[in-house]
Coordinates of C-alpha atoms in Angstrom, one line a residue:
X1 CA 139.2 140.5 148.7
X2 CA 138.1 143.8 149.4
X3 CA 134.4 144.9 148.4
X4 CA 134.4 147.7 146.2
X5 CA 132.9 150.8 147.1
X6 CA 132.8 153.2 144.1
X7 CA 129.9 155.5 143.7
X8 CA 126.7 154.0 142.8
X9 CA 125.0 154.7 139.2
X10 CA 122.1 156.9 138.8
X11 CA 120.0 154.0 138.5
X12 CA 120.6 153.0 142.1
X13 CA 120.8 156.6 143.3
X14 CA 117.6 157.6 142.0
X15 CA 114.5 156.6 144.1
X16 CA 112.8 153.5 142.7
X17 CA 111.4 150.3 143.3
X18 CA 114.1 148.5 144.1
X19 CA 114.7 150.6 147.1
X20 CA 112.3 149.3 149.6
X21 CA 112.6 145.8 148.1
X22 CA 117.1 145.9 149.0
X23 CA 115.6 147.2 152.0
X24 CA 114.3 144.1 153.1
X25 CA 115.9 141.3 150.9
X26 CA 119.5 142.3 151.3
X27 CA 119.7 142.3 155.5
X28 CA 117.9 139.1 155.2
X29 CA 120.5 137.6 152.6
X30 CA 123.4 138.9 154.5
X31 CA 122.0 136.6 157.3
X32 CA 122.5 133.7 155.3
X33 CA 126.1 134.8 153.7
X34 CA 129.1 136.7 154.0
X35 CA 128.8 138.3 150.1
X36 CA 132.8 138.9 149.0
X37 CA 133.0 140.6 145.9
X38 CA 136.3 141.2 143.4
X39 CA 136.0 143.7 140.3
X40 CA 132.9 145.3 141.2
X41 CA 134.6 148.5 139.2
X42 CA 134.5 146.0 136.0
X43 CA 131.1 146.0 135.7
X44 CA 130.0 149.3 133.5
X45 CA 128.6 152.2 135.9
X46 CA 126.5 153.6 133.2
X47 CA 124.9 152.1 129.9
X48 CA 123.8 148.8 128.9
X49 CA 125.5 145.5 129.8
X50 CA 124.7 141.7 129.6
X51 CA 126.0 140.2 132.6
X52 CA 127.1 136.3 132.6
X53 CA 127.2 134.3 135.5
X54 CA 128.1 130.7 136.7
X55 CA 125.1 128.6 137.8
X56 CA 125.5 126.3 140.4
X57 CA 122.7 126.7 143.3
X58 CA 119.1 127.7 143.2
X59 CA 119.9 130.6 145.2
X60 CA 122.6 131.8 142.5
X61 CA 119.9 134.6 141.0
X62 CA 119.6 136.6 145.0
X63 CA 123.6 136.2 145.2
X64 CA 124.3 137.8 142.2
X65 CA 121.2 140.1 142.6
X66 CA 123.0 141.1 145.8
X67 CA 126.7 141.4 144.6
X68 CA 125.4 143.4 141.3
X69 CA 123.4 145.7 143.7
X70 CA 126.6 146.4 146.0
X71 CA 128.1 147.1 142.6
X72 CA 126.2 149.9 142.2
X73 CA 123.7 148.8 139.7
X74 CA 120.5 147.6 139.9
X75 CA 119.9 143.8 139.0
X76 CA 117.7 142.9 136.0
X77 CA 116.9 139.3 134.8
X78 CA 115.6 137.9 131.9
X79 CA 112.5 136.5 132.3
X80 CA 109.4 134.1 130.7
X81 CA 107.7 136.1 128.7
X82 CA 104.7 134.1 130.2
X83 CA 105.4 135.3 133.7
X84 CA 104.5 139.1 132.9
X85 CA 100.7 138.0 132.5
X86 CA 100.6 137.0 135.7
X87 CA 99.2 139.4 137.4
X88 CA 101.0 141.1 140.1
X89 CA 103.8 139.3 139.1
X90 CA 103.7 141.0 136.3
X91 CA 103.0 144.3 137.1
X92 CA 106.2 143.9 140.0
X93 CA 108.6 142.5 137.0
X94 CA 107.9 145.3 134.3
X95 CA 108.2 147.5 137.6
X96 CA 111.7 146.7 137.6
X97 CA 112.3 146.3 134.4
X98 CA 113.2 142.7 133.7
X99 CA 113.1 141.2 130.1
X100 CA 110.8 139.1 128.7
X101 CA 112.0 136.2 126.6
X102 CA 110.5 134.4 124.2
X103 CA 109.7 131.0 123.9
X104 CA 108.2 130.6 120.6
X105 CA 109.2 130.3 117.4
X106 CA 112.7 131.1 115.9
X107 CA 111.2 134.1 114.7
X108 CA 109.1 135.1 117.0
X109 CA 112.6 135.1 119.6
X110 CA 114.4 137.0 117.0
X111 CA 112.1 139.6 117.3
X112 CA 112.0 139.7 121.0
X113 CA 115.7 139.6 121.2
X114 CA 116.0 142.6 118.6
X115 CA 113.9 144.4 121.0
X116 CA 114.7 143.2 124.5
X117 CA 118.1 144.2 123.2
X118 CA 117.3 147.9 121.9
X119 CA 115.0 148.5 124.9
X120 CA 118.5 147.9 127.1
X121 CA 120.2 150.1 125.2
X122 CA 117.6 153.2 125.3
X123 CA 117.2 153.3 129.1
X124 CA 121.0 152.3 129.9
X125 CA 119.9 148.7 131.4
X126 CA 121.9 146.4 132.1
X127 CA 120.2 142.3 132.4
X128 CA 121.6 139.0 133.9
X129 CA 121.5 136.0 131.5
X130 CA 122.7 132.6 132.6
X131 CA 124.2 131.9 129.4
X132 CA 124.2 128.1 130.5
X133 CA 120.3 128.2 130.8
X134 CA 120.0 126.2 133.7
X135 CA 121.9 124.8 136.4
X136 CA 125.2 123.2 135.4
X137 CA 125.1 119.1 135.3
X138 CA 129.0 118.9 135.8
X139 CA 129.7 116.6 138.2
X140 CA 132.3 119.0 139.8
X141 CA 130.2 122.1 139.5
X142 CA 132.0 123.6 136.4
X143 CA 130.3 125.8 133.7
X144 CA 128.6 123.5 131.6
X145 CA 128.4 124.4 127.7
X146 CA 126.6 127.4 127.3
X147 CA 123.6 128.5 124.9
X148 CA 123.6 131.2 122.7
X149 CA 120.8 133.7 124.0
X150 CA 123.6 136.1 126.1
X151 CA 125.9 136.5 123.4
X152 CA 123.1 137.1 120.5
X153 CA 121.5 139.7 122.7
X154 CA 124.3 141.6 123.1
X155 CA 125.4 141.3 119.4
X156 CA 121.9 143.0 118.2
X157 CA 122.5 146.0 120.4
X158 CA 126.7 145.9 120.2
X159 CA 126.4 145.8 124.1
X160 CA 129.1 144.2 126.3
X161 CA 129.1 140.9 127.8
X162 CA 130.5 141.3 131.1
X163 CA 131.6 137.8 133.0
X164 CA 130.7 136.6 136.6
X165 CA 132.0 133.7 138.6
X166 CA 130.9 133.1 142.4
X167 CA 131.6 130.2 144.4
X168 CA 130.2 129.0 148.3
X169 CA 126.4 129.2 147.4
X170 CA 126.5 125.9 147.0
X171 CA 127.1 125.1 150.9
X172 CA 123.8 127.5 151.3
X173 CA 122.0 126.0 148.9
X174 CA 123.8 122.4 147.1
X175 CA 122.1 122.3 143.8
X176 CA 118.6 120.3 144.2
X177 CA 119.6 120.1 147.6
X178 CA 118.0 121.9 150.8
X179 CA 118.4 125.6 152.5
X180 CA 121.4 125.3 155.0
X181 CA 120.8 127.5 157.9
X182 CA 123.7 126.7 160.2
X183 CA 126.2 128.3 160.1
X184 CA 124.8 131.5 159.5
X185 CA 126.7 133.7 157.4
X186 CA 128.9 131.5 155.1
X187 CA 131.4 133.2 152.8
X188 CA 130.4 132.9 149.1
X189 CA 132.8 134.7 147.0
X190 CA 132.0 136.7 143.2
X191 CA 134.8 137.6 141.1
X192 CA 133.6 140.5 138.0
X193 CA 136.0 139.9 134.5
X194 CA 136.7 142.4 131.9
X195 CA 134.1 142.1 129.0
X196 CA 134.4 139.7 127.0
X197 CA 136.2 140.7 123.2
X198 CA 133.6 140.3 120.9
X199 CA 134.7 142.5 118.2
X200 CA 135.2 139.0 115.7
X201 CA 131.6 138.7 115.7
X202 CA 129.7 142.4 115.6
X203 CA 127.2 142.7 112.8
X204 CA 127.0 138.3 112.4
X205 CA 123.8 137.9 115.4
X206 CA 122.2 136.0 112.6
X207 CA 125.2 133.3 112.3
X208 CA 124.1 130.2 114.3
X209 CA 128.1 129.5 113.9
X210 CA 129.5 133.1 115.3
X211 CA 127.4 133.2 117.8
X212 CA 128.4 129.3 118.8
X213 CA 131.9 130.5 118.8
X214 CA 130.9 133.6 121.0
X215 CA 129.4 131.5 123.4
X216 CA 132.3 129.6 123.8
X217 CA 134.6 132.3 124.5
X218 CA 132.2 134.0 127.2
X219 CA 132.2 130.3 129.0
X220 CA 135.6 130.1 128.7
X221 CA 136.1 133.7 130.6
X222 CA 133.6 132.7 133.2
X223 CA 135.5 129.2 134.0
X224 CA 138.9 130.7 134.2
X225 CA 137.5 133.4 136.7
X226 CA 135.3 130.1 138.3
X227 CA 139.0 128.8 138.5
X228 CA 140.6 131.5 140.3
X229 CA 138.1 131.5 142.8
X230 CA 138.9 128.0 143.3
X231 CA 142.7 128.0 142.7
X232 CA 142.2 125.2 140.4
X233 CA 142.3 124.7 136.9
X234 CA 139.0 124.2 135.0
X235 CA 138.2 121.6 132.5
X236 CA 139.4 122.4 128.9
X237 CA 136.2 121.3 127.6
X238 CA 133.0 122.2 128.6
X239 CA 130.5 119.2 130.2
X240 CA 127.5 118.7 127.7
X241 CA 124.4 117.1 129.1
X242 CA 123.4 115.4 125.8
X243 CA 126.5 113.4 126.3
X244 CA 126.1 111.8 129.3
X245 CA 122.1 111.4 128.8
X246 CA 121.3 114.2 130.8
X247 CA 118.3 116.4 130.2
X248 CA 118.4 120.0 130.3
X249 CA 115.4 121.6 132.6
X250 CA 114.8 125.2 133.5
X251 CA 115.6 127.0 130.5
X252 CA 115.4 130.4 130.2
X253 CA 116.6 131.3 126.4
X254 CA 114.4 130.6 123.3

């Protein structure tokens, strides 16, 4: 799998923050793997995006930082609104322009969606959302069932949903597990998908049911890439904690 080396946006041309930071995060990370990365040119050079990845490692959010980064874009996440009032902290996340997400009330997320959402689309953003909101409790590592916070973010501002599959961060980090050191440099693959067809569902954000159905069919994307990564075929169904008595912890949507 050849890394794809297309110009970089103006975002990651222009001098910013994020400059000295990949300066001294990304020789570090390439000490601990050997970053592959398949349809880099998939992921939009300029404009807003939502980008959805798999979830199976702690160290999932640097590994995709990294791959979106050799992309040619810089890497945004969403993040607790609570965070930004830390300070520091919050002074280095509205920096670099991550989103704040709400974890109030039904309105009060609404609100902040409408805006994290139109905010993306004025400076030409784009934002990583973990559409399954926390690390995935299938047994095998599949994509769990996802929540709806990706898809109705991008359905307020009629931006893409762009899906992301990696696999190997696990032997760095196994989920809940501990760093791996040894062997230095182990090969974790990412494979970029073309945007997910959303087109049933523009103008219908405030549907609980469209956006259910969206959801589905960006976790379906993202498990068939997971599955050519693997060169196996993914379960039909997705795995859903509340079956199988498990609790859902470290949630990041409202």
């Amino acid at each position: 799998m050849a890394t794809d080396r297309r110009r970089a946006s103006a975002e990651k041309s222009r001098p910013s923050v994020f400059w000295p930071l990949a300066a001294i995060v990304v020789p570090l990370l390439s000490l601990l793997f050997k970053l592959e990365v398949e349809g880099a040119e998939k992921l939009p050079r300029e404009g807003a995006y939502v980008l959805a990845p798999n979830h199976v490692s702690e160290i999932d959010p640097l590994v995709v930082a990294l791959a979106v980064w050799r992309s040619g874009r810089a890497p945004r996440f969403m993040a607790k609104e609570s965070l930004f009032r830390v300070p520091v902290l919050g002074a280095v996340l509205r920096a670099t322009g991550m989103v704040p997400v709400a974890r109030a009330t039904s309105a009060a997320s609404a609100r902040a969606t409408l805006e994290a959402s139109e905010t993306l689309v004025e400076h030409g953003r784009g934002v990583i959302v973990y559409p399954e909101g926390s690390l995935t409790r299938e047994p095998d590592l599949w994509p769990m069932r996802g929540k709806t916070g990706a898809v109705r973010l991008a359905l307020a501002g009629g931006i893409p949903v762009v899906p992301m599959a990696h696999w190997g961060a696990q032997q760095v980090l196994p989920r809940y597990g501990k760093l791996k050191l040894w062997p230095p440099r182990r090969r974790v693959r990412v494979i970029v998908g073309d945007p997910v067809d959303l087109s049933a569902y523009a103008g219908r954000a405030s549907s609980q049911t469209a956006l259910v159905e969206a959801t589905d069919a960006v976790m379906a994307d993202i498990a068939g890439l997971l599955s050519q990564l693997r060169g196996e075929p993914a379960p039909p169904e997705r795995w859903n904690p509340a079956d199988h008595g498990q609790k859902e912890t470290g949630r990041l949507e409202p």
